[in-house]
DNA sequence: CTCATTCGTCGAACCGGTTCGACGTTGGAT
DNA sequence: ATCCAACGTCGAACCGGTTCGACGAATGAG
């Protein structure tokens, strides 16, 4: 395989001149530049990434840590990954993917061996055990998900509090007085999925303020359990007229549950979910929902990360914590409550 | 950050001795080995991946090319990715992920700049334009999916011909005489998704041999089109008693379609799909299916690739083309046809 | 016409590892 | 006691880039 030494020899110049001709970091005569470029083409030269990384201490690779845990709904995670991966490529970076359950060791490996210029962490928990490792690393980090302590990293997440309020408020306006909220499984929360609390508490508070009854419950992250649970909830609260879903598996299971009970939205029940439009299409979910914007969050995280990597943001400048506002996508599943 | 030079200095030995102490490639006195190991711990030394790659011409990274095309059903692809990624990690390799639509440029970048030791291609088409590039690369390649020309690469795929036969044969034995097969969209086939033909042709042949009527049709890869198409097919062939689904989007849409028509499997219609067990759980699909084994195929591809990378298989030894036998997972959706 | 710049190029050093050949020590065999 | 092999360690070279300082030639100003 061709090296820059061979390019230089073919072009009849020194290695350093060849390097400058390609990088443009010093002025080069038109003649030499052409000869070097011809030699590159002739030999099919591509710089060796390892050698370049060694010389510049820049790899142009971003580490992406995505854990696929048992109680995680995988298709939802994929969209965040694609948002990150595609944006990175647009900015000239490649993605080193870590999917191991042990995110800490993956993170340590990538950072301490200098395989990457920066790190994106997905699905960040309230007390995320990867965070201390990331803070000790010399590479900058960007998170999707809000941890308890944001120091030293850029953070991007959906505004789950506002999402909870918006969901309740929309139904209140239409006259609903009793709602059910289905959250993620209890162990997702225990593991630190604080966003579940954020949405739930804000929804409870909003309901309290407007005198609405809100039954907040947990749901499993897998079939068929979650389907059974939905049925049980509908049985337990027959007078509820609205259903809020902050649980992808529950959302995916809902159509068949409603069908089986002979219920239609919004005629019998108003439904609002919290998932992405892409997710809705994949699972054919006809319910209005708060857009969770995975592609946008992934994009924002990479953008900011690259700004840090490339020094457009100084190492001392304060880090960013940015929330995406929840937007309600109307799929016609919300209406006034049925007369009783 | 610590280098091996500093480790050597702290341990009071030369750089080369430190290197040998860590790699074990030459005999080292117990005393020196201990001192080097202590120095490593004290300094928190981790070898620089770029420098090592430069010296050894081995990166311990595998390139994974996964294209998410418009007409591809993304959640199905994810499982192949995870099979590849997890197996690679078990074998001590990291994954460089390429998700761009332009797989050729991603492939060229990874191979010619020596970022990876080998390549896994997912979703390989009959005439895959990435293949010529892969053959010119010095790194070995493993494919998931069967191309027209297998020279120079290891190939792993489900035995779609046998799958088609098994699907038909199961229903024949139970007395079915008229079946519908829903394949992938026509443009997936045009793009070179030959596996669609392989299953369909084998199914048609098996049906012909046993005097069964088989209506082979294409379906979209997205909702809501595919739902409408399923309805149209059931309308067009009211006397068909079995439904074969070789289309993930159609499989995902089927429950609500059957529900809406008041049909139950297998009482009114026998259904056999072709997707993974994981997929069935994610989408709550109650239909028996041919296991498409994405994790197993990903695992096989990486295993063989690593054997090539590490020289356990010589560069002249013939390449492998291996088919996974279709296994029918019984979810109780197959039964004898209803009496007429 | 001289002198100071600027321009274009080169050689050498460096990034941080690995590996080859050489060399002094030991220990065992004869 | 002598010779040889094995052992343990070191210095130097190398992998393939980038970058700094130097230097000769061309250019422009005074």
XYZ file of C-alpha atoms (C1' of nucleotides) in Angstrom:
740
model
C 0.000 0.000 0.000
C 1.205 3.455 -0.830
C 2.775 5.673 1.807
C 3.465 9.360 1.657
C 7.120 8.462 1.143
C 6.322 6.766 -2.136
C 4.112 9.639 -3.185
C 7.025 11.978 -2.497
C 9.444 9.809 -4.462
C 7.134 9.581 -7.480
C 6.539 13.336 -7.362
C 10.262 13.949 -6.942
C 9.967 15.886 -3.686
C 10.625 15.279 -0.013
C 8.110 13.698 2.329
C 7.474 16.941 4.133
C 6.807 18.761 0.892
C 4.336 16.103 -0.135
C 2.609 16.464 3.209
C 2.413 20.245 2.878
C 1.178 19.973 -0.679
C -1.703 17.815 0.518
C -2.569 19.704 3.671
C -2.013 23.178 2.247
C -0.468 24.322 5.498
C 2.416 25.993 3.707
C 2.538 27.601 0.318
C 3.561 25.249 -2.462
C 4.344 25.952 -6.103
C 1.603 25.060 -8.521
C 3.939 22.685 -10.319
C 4.813 20.658 -7.229
C 1.241 20.558 -6.056
C 0.165 19.083 -9.358
C 2.945 16.496 -9.356
C 2.029 15.423 -5.848
C -1.640 15.192 -6.676
C -0.858 13.127 -9.753
C 1.276 10.799 -7.700
C -1.542 10.414 -5.177
C -3.929 9.431 -7.920
C -1.448 7.157 -9.626
C -0.608 5.260 -6.453
C -4.085 5.398 -4.948
C -2.657 6.879 -1.810
C -4.738 7.249 1.350
C -3.151 8.379 4.596
C -2.785 5.723 7.250
C -5.244 6.579 10.012
C -3.086 5.171 12.792
C -0.008 7.072 11.735
C -1.949 10.265 11.389
C -3.576 9.786 14.771
C -0.172 9.238 16.288
C 1.254 12.366 14.756
C -1.693 14.689 15.328
C -3.324 13.099 18.385
C -6.612 13.330 16.536
C -8.471 10.257 15.382
C -11.569 11.780 13.800
C -13.552 9.060 15.491
C -16.322 9.524 18.038
C -17.174 6.825 20.553
C -20.857 5.975 20.852
C -21.964 4.078 23.930
C -25.372 2.462 23.633
C -26.366 -0.116 26.168
C -29.060 -2.560 25.213
C -30.311 -3.634 28.583
C -32.925 -6.283 29.188
C -35.611 -3.824 30.135
C -34.876 -1.426 27.314
C -36.992 -1.327 24.195
C -34.373 -1.721 21.502
C -36.048 -0.152 18.456
C -36.375 3.129 20.326
C -32.633 3.191 21.002
C -31.790 2.637 17.358
C -33.087 6.032 16.343
C -30.779 7.837 18.716
C -27.867 5.827 17.328
C -28.719 6.763 13.769
C -29.045 10.433 14.650
C -25.594 10.364 16.185
C -23.987 8.281 13.484
C -25.318 10.262 10.548
C -24.472 13.625 12.029
C -20.973 12.476 12.896
C -20.383 11.414 9.331
C -21.622 14.710 7.970
C -19.039 16.418 10.139
C -16.273 14.091 8.986
C -16.170 11.741 11.935
C -16.573 7.988 12.147
C -18.313 6.097 14.921
C -16.776 3.552 17.227
C -19.699 1.627 18.645
C -19.888 0.137 22.132
C -22.961 -1.988 22.808
C -21.688 -4.005 25.737
C -23.724 -4.191 28.911
C -20.609 -3.044 30.748
C -20.451 0.493 29.446
C -17.732 1.432 31.897
C -15.121 -0.872 30.445
C -16.023 0.116 26.901
C -15.653 3.741 27.856
C -12.339 3.173 29.570
C -11.005 1.270 26.594
C -11.974 3.901 24.068
C -10.769 6.911 26.007
C -7.594 5.737 27.649
C -6.218 4.097 24.521
C -7.050 7.266 22.565
C -9.200 5.530 19.991
C -11.640 8.443 19.940
C -11.676 12.231 20.033
C -14.913 12.413 21.988
C -17.721 10.375 23.486
C -21.490 10.304 23.158
C -23.376 8.541 25.921
C -26.922 7.412 25.234
C -29.619 6.614 27.724
C -27.918 8.359 30.620
C -29.214 7.540 34.087
C -29.636 9.832 37.087
C -26.613 8.254 38.743
C -24.761 6.959 35.726
C -21.698 4.927 36.614
C -20.065 5.805 33.299
C -19.972 9.467 34.167
C -17.050 9.436 36.636
C -14.964 7.645 34.033
C -15.944 10.099 31.343
C -14.996 13.028 33.561
C -11.530 11.640 34.108
C -10.998 11.167 30.395
C -9.209 13.824 28.402
C -11.816 13.630 25.637
C -14.960 15.739 25.820
C -18.317 14.036 26.298
C -21.889 14.728 25.283
C -24.876 13.019 26.839
C -28.364 12.252 25.661
C -30.308 12.057 28.889
C -30.124 14.141 32.049
C -27.910 12.922 34.901
C -28.044 14.221 38.464
C -24.686 15.932 38.035
C -23.960 17.638 34.731
C -20.510 19.012 35.453
C -17.900 18.574 32.790
C -20.191 17.330 30.022
C -22.707 18.695 27.536
C -26.219 17.445 28.153
C -29.197 17.158 25.834
C -32.601 15.815 26.664
C -36.288 16.176 26.073
C -37.997 18.504 28.530
C -39.894 15.718 30.252
C -41.429 18.009 32.860
C -42.970 20.167 30.199
C -44.008 17.014 28.343
C -45.931 15.809 31.385
C -47.645 19.158 31.724
C -48.510 19.395 28.035
C -50.063 15.952 28.007
C -52.313 16.731 30.958
C -53.116 20.253 29.835
C -54.283 19.166 26.389
C -56.749 16.723 27.854
C -57.889 19.115 30.571
C -58.855 21.700 28.000
C -61.022 19.190 26.221
C -62.856 18.427 29.436
C -61.227 15.224 30.657
C -61.327 14.797 34.437
C -59.758 11.384 35.013
C -56.617 10.081 33.342
C -54.283 7.078 33.481
C -50.524 7.461 33.026
C -48.474 4.388 32.124
C -44.786 4.859 32.934
C -41.744 2.709 32.374
C -41.100 -0.389 34.501
C -40.143 0.226 38.091
C -36.630 -1.160 37.625
C -35.888 1.280 34.825
C -36.577 3.955 37.383
C -34.567 2.230 40.061
C -31.660 2.006 37.684
C -31.818 5.757 37.439
C -34.177 6.508 34.584
C -35.068 9.807 36.193
C -36.897 11.038 33.132
C -39.747 8.772 34.121
C -40.137 10.651 37.402
C -39.696 13.968 35.728
C -42.624 13.395 33.403
C -44.768 11.655 36.012
C -44.278 14.215 38.765
C -44.929 17.122 36.449
C -48.067 15.411 35.173
C -49.266 14.706 38.714
C -48.645 18.297 39.725
C -50.436 19.657 36.673
C -53.356 17.346 37.348
C -53.504 18.368 40.988
C -53.521 22.053 40.112
C -56.464 21.622 37.773
C -58.346 19.158 39.934
C -57.876 16.204 37.613
C -57.554 12.658 38.877
C -54.395 11.047 37.506
C -53.652 7.379 38.109
C -49.899 6.980 37.669
C -48.782 3.401 37.157
C -45.761 1.429 35.961
C -45.791 -0.926 33.022
C -43.454 -3.681 31.869
C -41.144 -3.224 28.934
C -42.087 -6.483 27.233
C -44.923 -8.374 25.768
C -47.129 -10.050 26.761
C -46.908 -8.677 30.302
C -47.440 -5.099 29.313
C -50.579 -5.986 27.369
C -52.061 -7.693 30.408
C -51.147 -4.739 32.564
C -52.870 -2.314 30.227
C -56.013 -4.391 30.400
C -55.822 -4.494 34.166
C -55.424 -0.712 34.318
C -58.410 -0.105 32.077
C -60.420 -2.497 34.204
C -59.326 -0.794 37.406
C -60.242 2.695 36.248
C -63.351 2.323 34.090
C -64.278 5.984 34.426
C -60.946 7.293 33.126
C -61.319 8.971 29.740
C -57.692 9.609 28.859
C -54.578 7.490 28.626
C -51.026 8.873 28.772
C -48.237 6.518 27.686
C -44.618 7.102 28.643
C -43.491 3.573 27.798
C -42.599 2.429 24.296
C -43.537 -1.205 24.817
C -46.925 -0.196 26.181
C -47.468 2.112 23.228
C -46.602 -0.679 20.812
C -49.003 -3.039 22.552
C -51.878 -0.617 22.855
C -53.583 -1.046 19.463
C -54.316 -4.710 19.977
C -55.416 -4.122 23.573
C -57.902 -1.461 22.562
C -59.057 -3.519 19.634
C -59.720 -6.514 21.842
C -61.775 -4.382 24.215
C -63.691 -2.835 21.370
C -62.471 0.637 22.212
C -61.668 3.322 19.667
C -59.623 6.479 20.128
C -60.726 9.172 20.596
C -64.385 8.136 20.637
C -64.051 6.029 23.769
C -60.661 7.060 25.078
C -58.198 9.833 24.320
C -54.615 8.644 24.015
C -51.341 10.602 24.128
C -47.980 8.870 23.909
C -44.393 9.982 24.198
C -42.349 8.581 21.330
C -40.943 9.628 18.003
C -42.797 10.016 14.761
C -40.554 7.385 13.237
C -41.495 5.030 16.049
C -45.167 5.712 15.436
C -44.803 4.788 11.788
C -42.792 1.649 12.460
C -45.353 0.366 14.930
C -48.370 1.817 13.147
C -49.430 3.761 16.195
C -52.387 6.020 15.416
C -52.078 7.990 18.637
C -51.132 11.604 19.048
C -47.850 11.879 20.852
C -45.173 14.074 22.296
C -42.275 13.877 19.848
C -39.250 12.476 21.657
C -36.956 13.741 18.878
C -34.196 11.124 19.026
C -32.596 12.178 15.765
C -32.598 15.805 16.795
C -31.098 15.052 20.198
C -28.420 12.865 18.676
C -27.635 15.574 16.176
C -27.393 18.274 18.827
C -25.104 16.152 20.979
C -22.689 15.450 18.139
C -22.677 19.038 16.937
C -21.713 20.363 20.337
C -19.222 17.568 20.887
C -17.456 18.341 17.634
C -17.305 22.025 18.522
C -15.480 21.065 21.699
C -13.219 18.610 19.911
C -12.213 21.141 17.345
C -11.604 23.849 19.910
C -14.393 26.145 18.754
C -15.465 25.987 22.375
C -12.668 26.414 24.877
C -12.083 23.806 27.565
C -12.929 26.384 30.229
C -16.124 27.615 28.675
C -19.178 26.423 30.552
C -20.907 23.278 29.417
C -24.335 23.187 27.906
C -27.530 21.674 29.291
C -30.205 21.968 26.682
C -33.779 20.719 26.670
C -35.860 20.092 23.592
C -39.385 21.413 23.957
C -42.063 18.763 23.663
C -44.174 19.068 20.570
C -47.508 17.383 20.302
C -47.987 15.571 17.009
C -51.695 15.345 16.309
C -52.736 11.958 14.973
C -56.344 12.472 15.881
C -56.463 10.317 18.989
C -57.456 13.175 21.289
C -61.005 14.390 21.633
C -63.510 15.474 24.173
C -64.472 12.813 26.717
C -67.591 10.783 25.877
C -70.839 11.887 27.569
C -71.779 9.735 30.528
C -0.939 10.559 29.701
C 1.501 7.792 30.379
C 3.585 6.274 27.596
C 5.577 3.094 27.638
C 8.686 5.234 27.922
C 7.552 6.565 31.280
C 6.603 3.102 32.422
C 10.093 1.962 31.514
C 11.698 4.856 33.350
C 9.669 4.258 36.510
C 10.466 0.552 36.378
C 14.118 1.293 35.690
C 14.340 -0.657 32.435
C 14.496 0.126 28.719
C 11.417 0.697 26.590
C 11.877 -2.569 24.777
C 12.111 -4.501 28.028
C 8.926 -2.884 29.255
C 7.224 -3.844 26.033
C 8.408 -7.457 26.319
C 7.388 -7.614 29.953
C 3.867 -6.648 28.990
C 3.532 -8.752 25.875
C 5.372 -11.797 27.209
C 6.996 -12.331 23.828
C 10.408 -12.852 25.389
C 11.330 -14.276 28.743
C 11.630 -11.700 31.486
C 12.865 -12.069 35.058
C 10.135 -12.173 37.665
C 11.596 -9.106 39.323
C 11.487 -6.925 36.232
C 8.025 -8.113 35.290
C 6.728 -7.102 38.698
C 8.380 -3.700 38.552
C 6.914 -3.027 35.119
C 3.467 -4.114 36.206
C 3.680 -1.896 39.254
C 4.697 1.039 37.095
C 1.768 0.382 34.781
C -0.631 0.456 37.706
C 0.977 3.485 39.268
C 0.844 5.526 36.078
C -2.457 4.127 34.821
C -0.797 3.223 31.555
C -2.816 2.111 28.545
C -1.147 1.601 25.186
C -1.960 4.181 22.550
C -4.116 2.459 19.959
C -2.814 4.512 17.056
C 0.812 3.874 17.863
C 0.189 0.185 18.297
C -1.727 0.017 15.042
C 1.143 1.742 13.293
C 3.716 -0.640 14.697
C 1.790 -3.880 14.303
C -0.508 -3.040 11.388
C -3.355 -4.416 13.443
C -6.126 -2.219 14.762
C -8.332 -4.755 16.527
C -11.274 -2.988 15.006
C -13.849 -4.450 12.641
C -15.799 -2.291 10.225
C -19.553 -2.871 10.194
C -21.475 -1.560 7.217
C -25.197 -1.319 7.763
C -27.260 0.687 5.332
C -30.604 1.956 6.504
C -32.374 2.446 3.239
C -35.808 3.930 2.842
C -37.450 0.619 2.050
C -35.693 -1.299 4.780
C -37.418 -2.133 8.025
C -34.940 -0.747 10.551
C -35.714 -2.782 13.676
C -34.918 -5.979 11.789
C -31.470 -4.662 10.871
C -30.665 -3.770 14.458
C -30.537 -7.385 15.511
C -27.885 -8.240 12.965
C -25.851 -5.290 14.183
C -26.050 -6.412 17.761
C -25.057 -9.957 16.882
C -21.989 -8.636 15.104
C -21.092 -6.077 17.726
C -21.399 -8.364 20.715
C -19.474 -11.190 19.127
C -16.709 -8.857 18.052
C -16.336 -7.587 21.577
C -16.167 -11.110 22.965
C -13.284 -11.764 20.605
C -11.500 -8.565 21.617
C -12.481 -6.370 18.682
C -14.249 -3.037 18.570
C -16.741 -1.958 15.943
C -16.405 0.943 13.562
C -19.920 1.633 12.361
C -20.879 2.894 8.926
C -24.551 3.728 8.485
C -24.303 6.037 5.497
C -26.471 5.429 2.490
C -23.298 5.489 0.409
C -21.755 2.262 1.639
C -19.037 2.380 -0.992
C -17.375 5.504 0.303
C -17.629 4.286 3.894
C -16.013 1.035 2.860
C -13.248 2.759 0.960
C -12.520 5.066 3.858
C -12.277 2.282 6.395
C -10.201 -0.097 4.363
C -7.776 2.154 2.536
C -6.907 4.202 5.575
C -6.397 1.019 7.534
C -8.833 1.842 10.266
C -10.032 -1.754 10.445
C -8.683 -5.286 10.307
C -11.738 -6.674 8.561
C -15.198 -5.836 7.285
C -18.680 -7.161 7.871
C -21.267 -6.246 5.262
C -24.922 -6.503 6.198
C -27.883 -6.783 3.897
C -25.866 -7.821 0.881
C -27.591 -7.611 -2.487
C -27.321 -9.925 -5.472
C -25.206 -7.357 -7.313
C -23.780 -5.430 -4.411
C -21.767 -2.415 -5.480
C -19.712 -2.572 -2.297
C -18.314 -5.944 -3.214
C -15.791 -4.877 -5.864
C -14.328 -2.412 -3.384
C -14.162 -5.030 -0.678
C -12.347 -7.443 -2.989
C -9.674 -4.884 -3.738
C -9.118 -4.196 -0.072
C -6.363 -5.990 1.761
C -8.656 -6.723 4.701
C -10.807 -9.832 4.702
C -14.568 -9.501 4.472
C -17.559 -11.447 5.715
C -21.066 -10.982 4.396
C -24.488 -11.549 5.808
C -26.576 -12.146 2.725
C -25.842 -14.031 -0.466
C -24.442 -12.128 -3.458
C -24.304 -13.436 -6.996
C -20.538 -13.786 -6.832
C -19.013 -15.060 -3.607
C -15.355 -15.056 -4.564
C -12.937 -13.647 -2.067
C -15.331 -13.291 0.842
C -16.979 -15.452 3.467
C -20.737 -15.600 3.111
C -23.449 -16.413 5.630
C -27.146 -16.456 5.055
C -30.375 -18.144 5.903
C -31.274 -20.970 3.540
C -34.175 -19.115 1.978
C -34.913 -21.859 -0.551
C -35.362 -24.398 2.174
C -37.373 -21.833 4.132
C -39.795 -21.486 1.262
C -40.163 -25.254 1.001
C -40.615 -25.730 4.742
C -43.338 -23.100 4.900
C -45.332 -24.712 2.114
C -44.695 -28.254 3.233
C -45.948 -27.616 6.758
C -49.231 -26.316 5.490
C -49.558 -29.009 2.843
C -49.314 -31.722 5.470
C -52.162 -30.161 7.390
C -54.366 -30.177 4.314
C -54.120 -26.638 3.011
C -54.605 -26.326 -0.751
C -54.478 -22.584 -1.392
C -51.951 -20.149 0.075
C -50.915 -16.512 -0.190
C -47.269 -15.453 0.017
C -46.448 -11.823 0.827
C -42.909 -10.888 -0.237
C -40.856 -7.749 0.146
C -41.553 -4.674 -1.988
C -40.664 -4.929 -5.619
C -37.910 -2.329 -5.379
C -36.129 -4.291 -2.675
C -35.950 -7.054 -5.206
C -34.902 -4.729 -7.981
C -32.142 -3.404 -5.793
C -30.896 -6.956 -5.594
C -32.596 -8.508 -2.607
C -32.311 -11.922 -4.208
C -33.331 -13.693 -1.028
C -36.878 -12.663 -1.819
C -36.760 -14.616 -5.075
C -35.006 -17.506 -3.492
C -37.777 -18.028 -0.961
C -40.556 -17.252 -3.393
C -39.345 -19.473 -6.203
C -38.723 -22.400 -3.882
C -42.176 -21.958 -2.381
C -43.778 -21.816 -5.820
C -41.922 -24.925 -6.915
C -42.891 -26.823 -3.757
C -46.492 -25.767 -4.226
C -46.476 -26.830 -7.854
C -45.068 -30.244 -7.000
C -47.806 -30.904 -4.481
C -50.622 -29.355 -6.451
C -51.122 -26.400 -4.168
C -52.217 -22.995 -5.400
C -49.818 -20.300 -4.242
C -50.523 -16.623 -4.847
C -47.179 -14.858 -4.647
C -47.422 -11.091 -4.172
C -45.281 -8.150 -3.157
C -45.997 -5.901 -0.205
C -44.779 -2.475 0.831
C -42.274 -1.995 3.602
C -44.238 0.692 5.392
C -47.476 1.392 7.077
C -50.202 2.136 6.249
C -49.745 0.918 2.670
C -48.849 -2.603 3.646
C -51.956 -2.923 5.814
C -54.162 -1.929 2.910
C -52.355 -4.370 0.654
C -52.880 -7.220 3.086
C -56.570 -6.473 3.142
C -56.681 -6.376 -0.627
C -54.920 -9.723 -0.841
C -57.306 -11.371 1.581
C -60.214 -9.940 -0.381
C -58.779 -11.141 -3.673
C -58.230 -14.712 -2.490
C -61.101 -15.493 -0.119
C -60.632 -19.229 -0.453
C -56.986 -19.204 0.612
C -56.492 -20.836 4.008
C -52.822 -20.062 4.622
C -50.716 -16.925 4.673
C -46.922 -16.876 4.272
C -45.147 -13.642 5.204
C -41.636 -12.834 3.993
C -41.846 -9.143 4.803
C -41.222 -7.702 8.258
C -43.464 -4.692 7.838
C -46.322 -6.908 6.696
C -45.786 -9.217 9.639
C -45.845 -6.279 12.032
C -49.067 -4.997 10.490
C -50.850 -8.331 10.339
C -52.352 -8.521 13.841
C -54.429 -5.397 13.425
C -55.475 -6.408 9.910
C -56.715 -9.801 11.049
C -58.356 -8.268 14.064
C -60.237 -5.788 11.942
C -61.482 -8.566 9.696
C -62.500 -10.670 12.667
C -60.128 -13.445 11.678
C -58.223 -15.604 14.156
C -55.184 -17.776 13.494
C -55.254 -20.683 13.084
C -59.013 -21.076 13.305
C -59.717 -19.065 10.175
C -56.291 -18.772 8.624
C -52.903 -20.419 9.171
C -50.014 -17.970 9.272
C -46.269 -18.558 8.915
C -43.802 -15.706 8.922
C -40.074 -15.378 8.408
C -38.503 -13.274 11.131
C -36.590 -13.691 14.345
C -37.956 -14.694 17.693
C -36.758 -11.381 19.088
C -38.691 -9.595 16.382
C -41.801 -11.591 17.235
C -41.567 -10.541 20.847
C -40.910 -6.890 20.091
C -43.939 -6.701 17.818
C -46.065 -9.162 19.789
C -46.520 -11.382 16.780
C -48.361 -14.560 17.727
C -47.559 -16.330 14.462
C -45.366 -19.340 13.947
C -42.335 -18.401 11.933
C -39.137 -19.450 10.294
C -36.371 -18.150 12.534
C -34.220 -15.750 10.552
C -31.440 -16.030 13.144
C -29.868 -12.575 12.835
C -27.778 -12.913 15.970
C -26.498 -16.290 14.895
C -25.611 -15.081 11.404
C -23.849 -12.032 12.783
C -21.961 -14.241 15.180
C -20.891 -16.684 12.474
C -19.708 -13.904 10.215
C -17.554 -12.315 12.891
C -16.141 -15.640 14.044
C -14.969 -16.549 10.575
C -13.743 -13.052 9.882
C -11.607 -13.082 13.001
C -10.167 -16.458 12.056
C -9.041 -14.911 8.781
C -7.745 -11.775 10.435
C -5.702 -13.730 12.906
C -4.320 -16.064 10.286
C -5.962 -19.212 11.579
C -7.261 -19.522 8.048
C -4.673 -18.898 5.386
C -5.276 -16.319 2.671
C -5.269 -19.065 0.046
C -7.666 -21.365 1.815
C -11.075 -21.397 0.153
C -13.750 -19.087 1.425
C -16.852 -20.238 3.168
C -20.457 -20.047 2.013
C -22.658 -21.253 4.806
C -26.413 -21.440 5.079
C -28.349 -21.587 8.303
C -31.148 -24.131 8.163
C -34.595 -22.649 8.654
C -36.243 -23.687 11.877
C -39.930 -23.365 12.391
C -40.834 -21.820 15.738
C -44.313 -22.970 16.682
C -46.459 -20.207 18.128
C -49.667 -22.048 17.463
C -50.779 -20.165 14.378
C -50.768 -23.194 12.114
C -53.616 -25.649 11.993
C -55.719 -27.628 9.599
C -57.784 -25.540 7.168
C -61.339 -24.817 8.238
C -64.012 -27.098 6.782
C -65.917 -25.547 3.954
C 23.326 47.591 -6.214
C 22.406 45.955 -1.661
C 19.747 44.251 1.866
C 15.640 42.419 3.906
C 11.543 39.631 2.966
C 8.924 36.249 1.282
C 8.496 31.913 -0.957
C 9.250 27.105 -1.693
C 11.581 23.155 -0.272
C 14.241 20.020 2.554
C 16.132 17.446 6.539
C 15.383 16.034 10.986
C 12.784 15.203 14.955
C 8.750 13.507 16.933
C 4.317 10.885 18.019
C 4.301 5.868 20.974
C 4.485 1.719 20.277
C 7.023 -3.248 18.542
C 10.744 -6.081 17.165
C 15.338 -7.492 15.616
C 20.065 -8.291 16.561
C 23.647 -8.021 19.857
C 25.713 -8.701 24.138
C 26.910 -9.869 28.890
C 25.570 -13.504 32.481
C 24.510 -17.879 34.122
C 24.384 -22.563 34.387
C 25.053 -27.160 32.829
C 27.526 -30.502 30.288
C 31.907 -32.444 29.122
C 38.465 -25.621 33.600
C 36.237 -24.795 29.093
C 32.771 -24.283 25.899
C 28.101 -23.566 24.462
C 23.311 -22.557 24.978
C 19.762 -20.280 27.081
C 18.361 -16.312 29.446
C 17.495 -11.479 30.256
C 18.230 -6.914 28.823
C 19.386 -3.077 25.860
C 19.949 0.018 21.819
C 18.453 1.019 17.444
C 15.464 0.828 13.687
C 10.959 0.971 12.008
C 5.811 1.775 11.241
C 3.740 6.454 8.379
C 2.467 10.395 9.104
C 3.161 15.941 10.719
C 5.703 19.952 11.868
C 9.574 22.905 13.126
C 13.656 25.284 11.852
C 16.834 26.244 8.314
C 18.306 27.523 3.930
C 18.803 28.977 -0.969
C 16.470 31.548 -4.508
C 13.537 34.978 -6.051
C 11.464 39.415 -5.251
C 10.819 44.023 -3.876
C 12.163 48.282 -1.558
C 15.424 51.882 -0.703
